[in-house]
Short mmCIF file of C-alpha atoms and ligand atoms in Angstrom, two decimals:
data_model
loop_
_atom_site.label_atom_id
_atom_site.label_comp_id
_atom_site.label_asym_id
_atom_site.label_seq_id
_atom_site.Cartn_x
_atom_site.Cartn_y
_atom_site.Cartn_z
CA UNK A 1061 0.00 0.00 0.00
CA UNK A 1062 1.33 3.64 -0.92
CA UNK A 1063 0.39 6.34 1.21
CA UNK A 1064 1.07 9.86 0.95
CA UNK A 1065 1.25 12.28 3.85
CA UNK A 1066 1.15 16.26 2.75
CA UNK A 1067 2.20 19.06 5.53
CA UNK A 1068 0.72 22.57 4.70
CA UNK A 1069 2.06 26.07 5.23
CA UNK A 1070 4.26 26.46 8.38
CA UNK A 1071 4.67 23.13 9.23
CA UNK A 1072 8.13 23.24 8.27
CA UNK A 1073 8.55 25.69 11.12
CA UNK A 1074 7.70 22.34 13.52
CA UNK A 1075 9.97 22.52 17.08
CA UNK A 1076 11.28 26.24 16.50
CA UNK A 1077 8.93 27.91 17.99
CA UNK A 1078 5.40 28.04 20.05
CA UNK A 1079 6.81 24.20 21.64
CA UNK A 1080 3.65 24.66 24.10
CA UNK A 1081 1.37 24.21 21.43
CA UNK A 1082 2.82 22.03 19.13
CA UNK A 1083 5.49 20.46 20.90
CA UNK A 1084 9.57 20.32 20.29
CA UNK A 1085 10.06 17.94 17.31
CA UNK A 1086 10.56 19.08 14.19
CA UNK A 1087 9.41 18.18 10.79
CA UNK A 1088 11.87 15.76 9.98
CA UNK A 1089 11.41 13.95 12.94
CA UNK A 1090 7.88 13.88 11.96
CA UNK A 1091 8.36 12.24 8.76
CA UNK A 1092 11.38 9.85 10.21
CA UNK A 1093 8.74 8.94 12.71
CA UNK A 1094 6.51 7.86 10.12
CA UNK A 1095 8.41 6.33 7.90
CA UNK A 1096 9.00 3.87 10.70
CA UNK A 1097 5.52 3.39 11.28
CA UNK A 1098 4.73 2.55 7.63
CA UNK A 1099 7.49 0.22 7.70
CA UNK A 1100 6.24 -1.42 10.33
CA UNK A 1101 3.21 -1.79 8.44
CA UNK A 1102 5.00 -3.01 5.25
CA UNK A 1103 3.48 0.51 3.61
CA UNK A 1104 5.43 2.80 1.29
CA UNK A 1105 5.12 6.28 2.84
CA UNK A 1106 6.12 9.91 0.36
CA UNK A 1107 5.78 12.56 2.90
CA UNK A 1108 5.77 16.33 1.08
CA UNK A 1109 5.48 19.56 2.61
CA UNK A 1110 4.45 22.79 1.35
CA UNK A 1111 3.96 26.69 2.07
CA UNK A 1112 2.01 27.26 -1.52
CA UNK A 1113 -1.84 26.34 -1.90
CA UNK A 1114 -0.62 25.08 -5.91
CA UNK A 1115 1.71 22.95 -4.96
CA UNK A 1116 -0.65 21.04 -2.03
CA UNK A 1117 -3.54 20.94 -5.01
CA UNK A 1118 -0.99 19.41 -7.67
CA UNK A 1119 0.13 16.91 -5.24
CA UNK A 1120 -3.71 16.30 -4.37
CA UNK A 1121 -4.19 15.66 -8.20
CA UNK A 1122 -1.40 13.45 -9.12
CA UNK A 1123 -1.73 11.07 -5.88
CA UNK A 1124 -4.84 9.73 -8.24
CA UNK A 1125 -3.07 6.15 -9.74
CA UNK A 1126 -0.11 6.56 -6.93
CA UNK A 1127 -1.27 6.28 -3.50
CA UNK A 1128 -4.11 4.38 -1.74
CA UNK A 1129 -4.34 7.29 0.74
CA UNK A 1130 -3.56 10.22 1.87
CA UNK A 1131 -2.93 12.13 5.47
CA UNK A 1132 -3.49 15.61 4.91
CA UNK A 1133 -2.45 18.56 7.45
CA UNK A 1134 -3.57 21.61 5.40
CA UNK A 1135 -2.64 24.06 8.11
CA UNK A 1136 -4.22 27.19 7.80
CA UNK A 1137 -5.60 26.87 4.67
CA UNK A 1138 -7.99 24.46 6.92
CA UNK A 1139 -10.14 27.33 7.86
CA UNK A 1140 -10.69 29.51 3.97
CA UNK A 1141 -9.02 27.19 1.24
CA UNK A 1142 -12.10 25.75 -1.35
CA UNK A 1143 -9.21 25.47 -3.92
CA UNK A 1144 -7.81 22.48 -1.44
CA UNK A 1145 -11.65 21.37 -0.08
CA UNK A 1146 -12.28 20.91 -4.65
CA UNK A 1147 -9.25 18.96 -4.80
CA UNK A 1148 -10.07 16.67 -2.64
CA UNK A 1149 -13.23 16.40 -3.50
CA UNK A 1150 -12.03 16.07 -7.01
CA UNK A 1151 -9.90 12.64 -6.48
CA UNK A 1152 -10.93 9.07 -5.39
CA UNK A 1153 -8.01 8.58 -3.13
CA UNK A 1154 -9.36 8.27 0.89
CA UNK A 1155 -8.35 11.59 2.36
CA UNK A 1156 -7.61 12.09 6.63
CA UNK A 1157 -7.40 15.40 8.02
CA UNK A 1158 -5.00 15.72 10.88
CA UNK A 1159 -3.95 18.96 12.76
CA UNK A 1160 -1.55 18.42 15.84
CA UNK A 1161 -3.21 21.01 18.03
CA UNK A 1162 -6.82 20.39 18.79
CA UNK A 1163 -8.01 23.72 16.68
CA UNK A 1164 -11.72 23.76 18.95
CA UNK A 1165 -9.61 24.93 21.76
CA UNK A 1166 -7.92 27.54 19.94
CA UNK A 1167 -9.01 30.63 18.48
CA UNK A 1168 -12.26 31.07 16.88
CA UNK A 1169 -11.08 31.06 13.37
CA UNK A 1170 -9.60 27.76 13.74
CA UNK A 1171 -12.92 25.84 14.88
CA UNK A 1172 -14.02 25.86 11.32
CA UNK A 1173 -12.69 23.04 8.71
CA UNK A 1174 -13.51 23.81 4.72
CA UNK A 1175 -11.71 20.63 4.36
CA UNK A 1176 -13.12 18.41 7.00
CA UNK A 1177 -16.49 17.56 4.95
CA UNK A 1178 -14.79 15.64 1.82
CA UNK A 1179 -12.59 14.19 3.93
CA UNK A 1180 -12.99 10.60 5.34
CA UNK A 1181 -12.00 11.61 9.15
CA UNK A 1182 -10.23 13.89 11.15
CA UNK A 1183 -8.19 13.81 14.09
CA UNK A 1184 -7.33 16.56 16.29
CA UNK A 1185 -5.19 17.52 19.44
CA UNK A 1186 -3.13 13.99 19.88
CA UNK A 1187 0.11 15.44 18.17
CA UNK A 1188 2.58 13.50 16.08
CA UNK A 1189 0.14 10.13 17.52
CA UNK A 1190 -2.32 11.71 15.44
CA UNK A 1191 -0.71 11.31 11.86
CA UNK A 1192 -0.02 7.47 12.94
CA UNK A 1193 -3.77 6.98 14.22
CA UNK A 1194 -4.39 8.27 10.40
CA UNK A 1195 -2.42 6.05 8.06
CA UNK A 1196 -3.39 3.39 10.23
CA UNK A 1197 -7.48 4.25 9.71
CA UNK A 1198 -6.40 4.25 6.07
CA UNK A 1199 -4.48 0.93 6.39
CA UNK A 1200 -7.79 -0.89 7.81
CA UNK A 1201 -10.04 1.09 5.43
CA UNK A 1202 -8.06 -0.41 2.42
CA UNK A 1203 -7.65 -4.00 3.88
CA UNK A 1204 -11.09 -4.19 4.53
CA UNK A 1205 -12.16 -3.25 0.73
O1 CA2 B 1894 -2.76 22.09 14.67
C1 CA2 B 1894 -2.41 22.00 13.49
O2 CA2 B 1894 -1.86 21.01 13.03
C2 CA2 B 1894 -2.61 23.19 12.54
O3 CA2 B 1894 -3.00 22.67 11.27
C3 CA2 B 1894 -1.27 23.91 12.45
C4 CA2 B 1894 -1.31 25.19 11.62
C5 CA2 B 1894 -2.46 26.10 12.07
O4 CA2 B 1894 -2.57 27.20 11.21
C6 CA2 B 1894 -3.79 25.36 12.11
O5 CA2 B 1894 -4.79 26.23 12.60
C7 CA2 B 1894 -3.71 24.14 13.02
C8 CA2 B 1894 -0.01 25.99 11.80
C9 CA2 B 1894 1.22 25.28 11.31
C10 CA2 B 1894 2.41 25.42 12.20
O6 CA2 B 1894 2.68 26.74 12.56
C11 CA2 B 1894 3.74 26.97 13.39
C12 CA2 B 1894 3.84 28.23 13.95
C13 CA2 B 1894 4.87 28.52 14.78
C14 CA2 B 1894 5.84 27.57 15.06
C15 CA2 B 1894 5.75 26.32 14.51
C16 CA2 B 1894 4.71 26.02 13.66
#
């Protein structure tokens, strides 16, 4: 199974600043993390990170044919982006939504999810545990097709 996890805008700023909220790892110890836990699951894992809405939506497009799933942090763009809630919608590939902090705790803005309603699931608040909890909802989702 090949899975594909895509970090939004900032998230390549991971562990150098506001640790209280999103803790002290950074991004690449994100993605090492996970590339452990797909290998544990025998799963080929691309993880791709990006501060440009285009770049999210291209990836979004061409995981069509390439991946059985897809773990999506959109940052931000979580609260105003329809470009990234149509590209989702637009592709057959089982989307999760993940955001590290649990955004219903935070500031108004941040309790509302464009994305949220064409994806599958989404987790909230758990961290980098989150991401894992994910792939592996993906994992069962395809096994049990
Ligand atoms: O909790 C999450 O995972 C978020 O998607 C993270 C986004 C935020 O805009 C969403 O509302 C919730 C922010 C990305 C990380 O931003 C940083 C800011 C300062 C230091 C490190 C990361």
């Amino acid at each position: 199974m090949r899975l594909l996890v895509l970090n939004g805008p900032n998230l390549n700023r991971l562990g150098l600043r506001e640790p209280a909220v999103y803790g002290s790892q950074t991004l690449q110890d994100l993605e090492a993390q996970l590339q452990v836990f797909a290998g544990k699951h025998s799963c080929e894992l691309t993880c791709f990170q990006s501060n440009h809405e285009g770049e999210l939506i291209d990836q979004l497009h061409d995981a069509e044919g390439s991946y059985e799933g897809i773990v999506i942090n959109p940052g931000a763009f979580t609260h105003y982006s329809y470009a990234i809630r149509d590209a989702i919608a637009s592709i057959s590939v089982p989307v999760m939504e993940v955001h590290i902090s649990n955004i219903h705790k935070r500031e108004e803005f941040r309790h509302t999810s464009v994305t949220a309603p064409v994806a599958v699931g989404q987790i909230v608040g758990l961290g980098f545990y989150g991401y894992e909890l994910a792939l592996l909802a993906l994992l069962n989702q395809y096994k049990g097709e």
